[in-house]
């Protein structure tokens, strides 16, 4: 039956063997106004878990454990202790590791004299790796004491793995004790990298140092350049080859760096791309970014494009996002879609 209740939040796992009747009921439920429904690619979720070592028979039992993400049924507990601001790391790459808000050195020294965009991009990866290693050390130190500082007695009592070992589920009590490293603001990052590539290195309309000064002024010193960049079509979700290639390259870098790395609870790290509301919170405390965004404005959310920048329509957006290999995201990769009711009225 088609549901009409707005609460609780609904989730649907869809795979290649899902009956059309069920899929149609899900779509009709969305059309009826219950738009906050999470739809997950069940086949892809299982494959992503298998890629980090989960046997097929266990991977197929995955359950949605949050709004969008999934775990191995009865055998996994995960923590999600960090959400990294990717546009902020780009700021460190432009300033040799220095924060524009505090003037403190937070990142590593990668220099500012880049001959090519490739040199600049590799410096960004180096900054990301530096932040990842710092975060990893901090998180793993306190995760050693999760069973003491945040015991989960009721949860542990429902898990046979935890009960059989007599160990708290959030300590080392499960077969798979995983830690999630989530990255936020991918769309804002990609659009910003496109702007830097085109206007600093290709067209040479502004130097990197001048660009930093423009961001410090919140674009007031060069509003003309901001309008040009905002109207530029090389944006994530628009079918831009430049933007799509950068998104694919970045996601491959993050998945290769994080997935399967041992954590301090006898398990491993895995990657996710969920900003949740951090796109607003991080944007509120971050200076202007090269994509034309002004200081304090939100970043892009989850895997969605920057607000207002996906001008090619829903199919173009999905074609861009579909170039990402989601089988490399064993936590989740979330895309938000908002469609006007008139666009989905009727059976067609």
Coordinates of C-alpha atoms in Angstrom, one line a residue:
X1 CA 0.0 0.0 0.0
X2 CA 1.0 3.6 -0.6
X3 CA 1.8 5.3 2.7
X4 CA 0.7 8.8 3.6
X5 CA 2.3 9.3 7.0
X6 CA 5.0 11.9 7.2
X7 CA 6.5 10.2 10.2
X8 CA 8.5 8.0 10.8
X9 CA 11.2 8.6 8.2
X10 CA 10.9 6.0 5.4
X11 CA 13.7 4.1 3.8
X12 CA 13.7 1.8 0.8
X13 CA 16.4 -0.6 -0.4
X14 CA 16.1 -1.1 -4.1
X15 CA 18.0 -3.8 -6.1
X16 CA 17.8 -5.4 -9.5
X17 CA 15.4 -8.0 -8.1
X18 CA 13.0 -5.5 -6.5
X19 CA 9.5 -6.1 -7.9
X20 CA 8.1 -3.2 -10.0
X21 CA 5.0 -3.2 -7.9
X22 CA 7.1 -2.3 -4.8
X23 CA 9.1 0.3 -6.6
X24 CA 6.0 2.0 -8.0
X25 CA 4.6 2.1 -4.4
X26 CA 7.7 3.9 -3.3
X27 CA 7.5 6.4 -6.1
X28 CA 3.8 7.1 -5.5
X29 CA 4.5 7.6 -1.8
X30 CA 7.0 10.3 -2.7
X31 CA 4.6 11.9 -5.2
X32 CA 2.0 12.0 -2.4
X33 CA 4.1 14.4 -0.4
X34 CA 6.3 12.2 1.7
X35 CA 9.4 13.5 0.0
X36 CA 11.9 12.7 2.8
X37 CA 12.4 9.1 1.7
X38 CA 15.9 7.5 1.5
X39 CA 16.3 5.2 -1.4
X40 CA 19.4 3.0 -1.4
X41 CA 21.0 0.9 -4.1
X42 CA 21.0 -2.4 -2.3
X43 CA 23.2 -4.2 -4.8
X44 CA 25.8 -1.5 -4.7
X45 CA 25.7 -1.4 -0.9
X46 CA 26.5 -5.1 -0.7
X47 CA 29.3 -4.7 -3.3
X48 CA 30.9 -1.9 -1.4
X49 CA 31.0 -3.9 1.8
X50 CA 32.5 -6.9 -0.1
X51 CA 35.3 -4.6 -1.3
X52 CA 36.4 -3.9 2.3
X53 CA 36.5 -7.6 3.1
X54 CA 32.9 -8.5 4.2
X55 CA 31.9 -12.0 2.9
X56 CA 29.1 -12.0 0.3
X57 CA 26.6 -13.8 2.5
X58 CA 27.1 -11.1 5.2
X59 CA 27.2 -8.2 2.8
X60 CA 23.8 -9.2 1.5
X61 CA 22.3 -8.8 4.9
X62 CA 23.2 -5.1 5.1
X63 CA 20.7 -2.9 7.0
X64 CA 20.2 0.9 6.9
X65 CA 21.6 2.1 10.2
X66 CA 21.0 5.8 9.9
X67 CA 19.2 8.1 7.5
X68 CA 21.1 6.9 4.5
X69 CA 24.0 4.6 5.6
X70 CA 24.2 0.9 6.1
X71 CA 26.0 -1.8 8.2
X72 CA 26.4 -5.5 8.2
X73 CA 23.4 -7.0 10.1
X74 CA 24.3 -8.2 13.6
X75 CA 28.0 -7.9 13.1
X76 CA 29.0 -4.2 12.7
X77 CA 29.0 -1.1 14.8
X78 CA 30.5 2.1 13.4
X79 CA 31.4 5.5 14.7
X80 CA 31.1 8.7 12.6
X81 CA 33.4 11.0 14.6
X82 CA 34.6 13.3 11.9
X83 CA 33.3 15.3 9.0
X84 CA 36.0 17.1 7.1
X85 CA 35.5 20.5 5.3
X86 CA 37.0 20.0 1.9
X87 CA 36.7 23.7 0.8
X88 CA 38.6 24.7 4.0
X89 CA 41.4 22.4 3.0
X90 CA 41.4 24.2 -0.4
X91 CA 41.9 27.4 1.5
X92 CA 45.0 25.9 3.2
X93 CA 46.3 24.9 -0.3
X94 CA 46.0 28.5 -1.5
X95 CA 47.7 30.0 1.6
X96 CA 50.5 27.6 2.3
X97 CA 48.6 26.0 5.2
X98 CA 47.3 29.2 6.8
X99 CA 43.7 29.8 7.9
X100 CA 42.3 33.1 6.5
X101 CA 40.0 33.5 9.6
X102 CA 42.6 33.2 12.3
X103 CA 45.9 33.7 10.4
X104 CA 47.2 30.5 12.1
X105 CA 49.0 27.7 10.3
X106 CA 46.7 24.7 10.4
X107 CA 47.6 22.8 7.3
X108 CA 51.1 21.8 6.0
X109 CA 53.5 23.9 4.0
X110 CA 52.9 23.2 0.3
X111 CA 54.2 26.5 -1.1
X112 CA 52.3 29.1 -3.2
X113 CA 54.4 29.2 -6.4
X114 CA 52.7 26.6 -8.6
X115 CA 53.7 26.4 -12.3
X116 CA 50.7 24.3 -13.4
X117 CA 47.2 23.4 -12.1
X118 CA 48.4 19.8 -11.8
X119 CA 51.1 21.1 -9.3
X120 CA 48.3 22.9 -7.4
X121 CA 46.0 19.9 -7.4
X122 CA 48.7 17.6 -6.0
X123 CA 49.3 20.1 -3.3
X124 CA 45.6 19.9 -2.4
X125 CA 45.9 16.1 -2.1
X126 CA 49.0 16.6 0.1
X127 CA 47.0 19.0 2.4
X128 CA 44.1 16.4 2.6
X129 CA 46.6 13.6 3.5
X130 CA 48.1 15.8 6.2
X131 CA 44.7 16.6 7.8
X132 CA 43.6 12.9 7.5
X133 CA 46.7 11.7 9.4
X134 CA 46.2 14.3 12.1
X135 CA 42.5 13.5 12.5
X136 CA 43.2 9.7 12.4
X137 CA 45.6 10.0 15.4
X138 CA 43.2 12.1 17.5
X139 CA 40.2 9.9 16.8
X140 CA 42.0 6.6 17.4
X141 CA 43.4 7.8 20.7
X142 CA 39.9 8.4 22.2
X143 CA 38.2 5.5 20.5
X144 CA 40.4 3.2 22.6
X145 CA 38.2 4.3 25.5
X146 CA 34.7 4.2 24.0
X147 CA 33.6 1.4 26.2
X148 CA 34.5 3.5 29.3
X149 CA 33.4 7.0 28.3
X150 CA 30.3 6.0 26.3
X151 CA 29.2 2.5 27.1
X152 CA 26.2 1.2 25.1
X153 CA 24.6 -1.4 27.4
X154 CA 21.2 -1.6 25.8
X155 CA 22.7 -1.8 22.3
X156 CA 25.3 -4.3 23.3
X157 CA 22.6 -6.5 24.9
X158 CA 20.9 -6.9 21.5
X159 CA 24.0 -8.0 19.6
X160 CA 25.1 -11.6 19.8
X161 CA 28.7 -10.7 18.9
X162 CA 28.9 -8.3 21.9
X163 CA 27.2 -10.7 24.3
X164 CA 29.3 -13.7 23.3
X165 CA 32.5 -11.8 24.0
X166 CA 31.3 -9.9 27.0
X167 CA 32.6 -6.7 25.4
X168 CA 30.8 -3.4 24.8
X169 CA 29.5 -3.1 21.3
X170 CA 31.2 0.3 20.8
X171 CA 34.5 -0.9 22.1
X172 CA 35.7 -4.0 20.3
X173 CA 32.6 -6.1 20.8
X174 CA 31.6 -6.6 17.2
X175 CA 33.1 -8.6 14.3
X176 CA 33.4 -5.3 12.3
X177 CA 34.3 -2.3 14.4
X178 CA 34.5 0.5 11.8
X179 CA 35.2 4.2 11.9
X180 CA 33.8 6.5 9.3
X181 CA 35.7 9.4 7.7
X182 CA 33.2 11.7 6.0
X183 CA 34.0 14.5 3.6
X184 CA 31.8 17.6 3.2
X185 CA 31.4 20.2 0.5
X186 CA 32.5 18.2 -2.6
X187 CA 30.4 20.3 -5.0
X188 CA 31.8 23.6 -3.6
X189 CA 35.3 22.1 -3.9
X190 CA 35.0 21.0 -7.5
X191 CA 33.5 24.3 -8.6
X192 CA 36.3 26.1 -6.8
X193 CA 39.0 24.0 -8.4
X194 CA 37.4 24.6 -11.8
X195 CA 37.6 28.3 -11.2
X196 CA 41.2 28.2 -10.1
X197 CA 42.2 26.0 -13.1
X198 CA 40.5 28.3 -15.7
X199 CA 41.1 31.8 -14.3
X200 CA 44.5 31.3 -12.6
X201 CA 46.3 28.8 -14.7
X202 CA 44.6 28.6 -18.1
X203 CA 43.4 32.2 -18.8
X204 CA 45.8 33.7 -16.3
X205 CA 43.3 36.5 -15.5
X206 CA 44.4 36.5 -11.9
X207 CA 47.3 35.2 -9.9
X208 CA 46.8 32.8 -7.0
X209 CA 48.0 35.5 -4.5
X210 CA 45.6 38.0 -6.0
X211 CA 42.8 35.4 -5.7
X212 CA 43.6 35.0 -2.0
X213 CA 43.3 38.8 -1.6
X214 CA 40.0 38.7 -3.4
X215 CA 38.6 36.1 -1.0
X216 CA 39.9 38.0 2.0
X217 CA 37.8 41.0 0.8
X218 CA 34.8 38.8 0.4
X219 CA 34.9 39.5 -3.4
X220 CA 34.4 43.2 -2.9
X221 CA 37.7 43.9 -4.6
X222 CA 36.6 42.1 -7.8
X223 CA 32.9 41.6 -8.1
X224 CA 33.3 41.5 -11.9
X225 CA 35.3 38.2 -11.7
X226 CA 32.8 36.8 -9.2
X227 CA 29.9 37.3 -11.7
X228 CA 32.0 35.7 -14.5
X229 CA 32.7 32.7 -12.3
X230 CA 29.1 32.3 -11.2
X231 CA 27.9 32.3 -14.8
X232 CA 30.6 29.9 -15.9
X233 CA 29.2 26.5 -17.0
X234 CA 32.1 24.4 -15.7
X235 CA 30.3 23.5 -12.6
X236 CA 29.7 20.1 -10.9
X237 CA 26.3 18.5 -12.0
X238 CA 26.2 20.4 -15.3
X239 CA 27.7 17.8 -17.6
X240 CA 31.0 19.7 -17.6
X241 CA 33.9 17.4 -18.6
X242 CA 36.3 19.4 -16.4
X243 CA 34.1 19.3 -13.3
X244 CA 33.2 15.6 -13.8
X245 CA 36.8 14.6 -14.2
X246 CA 37.8 16.4 -11.1
X247 CA 35.0 14.9 -9.1
X248 CA 35.9 11.4 -10.2
X249 CA 39.6 12.0 -9.5
X250 CA 38.9 13.4 -6.0
X251 CA 36.5 10.6 -5.0
X252 CA 39.1 8.0 -6.1
X253 CA 41.7 9.7 -4.1
X254 CA 39.6 9.7 -0.9
X255 CA 38.4 6.1 -1.2
X256 CA 41.9 4.9 -1.9
X257 CA 43.3 6.9 1.1
X258 CA 40.7 5.8 3.7
X259 CA 39.0 2.5 2.9
X260 CA 40.4 -0.5 4.8
X261 CA 43.0 1.5 6.9
X262 CA 43.2 -0.2 10.3
X263 CA 41.6 1.7 13.3
X264 CA 42.3 1.4 17.0
X265 CA 39.4 -0.9 17.8
X266 CA 40.5 -3.9 15.8
X267 CA 38.5 -2.8 12.7
X268 CA 39.1 -0.4 9.9
X269 CA 38.2 3.1 8.5
X270 CA 35.8 3.6 5.6
X271 CA 34.8 6.7 3.6
X272 CA 31.5 8.5 3.4
X273 CA 30.3 11.7 1.6
X274 CA 27.6 12.9 3.9
X275 CA 27.7 16.6 5.0
X276 CA 24.3 16.5 6.6
X277 CA 23.8 20.0 8.0
X278 CA 27.5 20.7 8.2
X279 CA 27.3 22.3 4.8
X280 CA 25.6 25.2 6.6
X281 CA 27.6 25.1 9.8
X282 CA 31.0 25.0 8.0
X283 CA 30.0 27.6 5.5
X284 CA 29.0 29.9 8.3
X285 CA 32.6 30.0 9.6
X286 CA 34.5 29.9 6.3
X287 CA 35.7 32.8 4.2
X288 CA 34.7 33.3 0.6
X289 CA 35.6 30.5 -1.8
X290 CA 36.8 30.6 -5.5
X291 CA 33.5 29.4 -6.9
X292 CA 31.9 32.7 -6.2
X293 CA 30.5 31.8 -2.8
X294 CA 30.6 34.6 -0.3
X295 CA 31.8 34.4 3.3
X296 CA 29.2 32.7 5.6
X297 CA 27.2 31.1 2.8
X298 CA 26.5 27.4 2.9
X299 CA 28.6 24.8 1.0
X300 CA 27.1 22.2 -1.3
X301 CA 25.2 19.5 0.6
X302 CA 26.1 15.8 0.5
X303 CA 26.8 15.0 -3.2
X304 CA 24.4 17.6 -4.5
X305 CA 25.7 20.5 -6.6
X306 CA 26.1 24.0 -5.2
X307 CA 22.6 25.6 -4.8
X308 CA 21.5 27.1 -8.1
X309 CA 24.4 25.8 -10.1
X310 CA 22.8 22.6 -11.6
X311 CA 21.3 24.4 -14.6
X312 CA 21.3 21.5 -17.0
X313 CA 18.3 19.6 -15.6
X314 CA 17.9 16.5 -13.5
X315 CA 19.1 14.1 -16.2
X316 CA 22.3 16.0 -16.7
X317 CA 22.9 16.1 -13.0
X318 CA 22.4 12.3 -12.6
X319 CA 24.7 11.6 -15.5
X320 CA 27.5 13.6 -13.8
X321 CA 26.9 12.0 -10.4
X322 CA 26.7 8.5 -12.0
X323 CA 30.4 8.8 -13.1
X324 CA 31.4 8.3 -9.5
X325 CA 32.1 4.6 -8.5
X326 CA 29.7 4.3 -5.6
X327 CA 30.9 0.7 -4.9
X328 CA 33.9 2.4 -3.3
X329 CA 31.8 4.0 -0.6
X330 CA 31.1 1.4 2.1
X331 CA 29.5 4.0 4.4
X332 CA 27.3 5.9 2.0
X333 CA 27.3 8.4 -0.9
X334 CA 24.2 10.6 -0.7
X335 CA 22.6 12.7 -3.4
X336 CA 19.6 14.9 -2.5
X337 CA 17.0 15.5 -5.2
X338 CA 14.1 18.0 -5.0
X339 CA 11.5 17.8 -7.8
X340 CA 8.5 20.1 -8.3
X341 CA 5.3 18.1 -8.0
X342 CA 4.3 19.0 -11.5
X343 CA 7.4 17.3 -12.8
X344 CA 6.3 13.9 -11.4
X345 CA 2.5 14.1 -11.8
X346 CA 0.7 11.3 -13.5
X347 CA 2.0 7.8 -14.3
X348 CA 4.4 9.0 -17.0

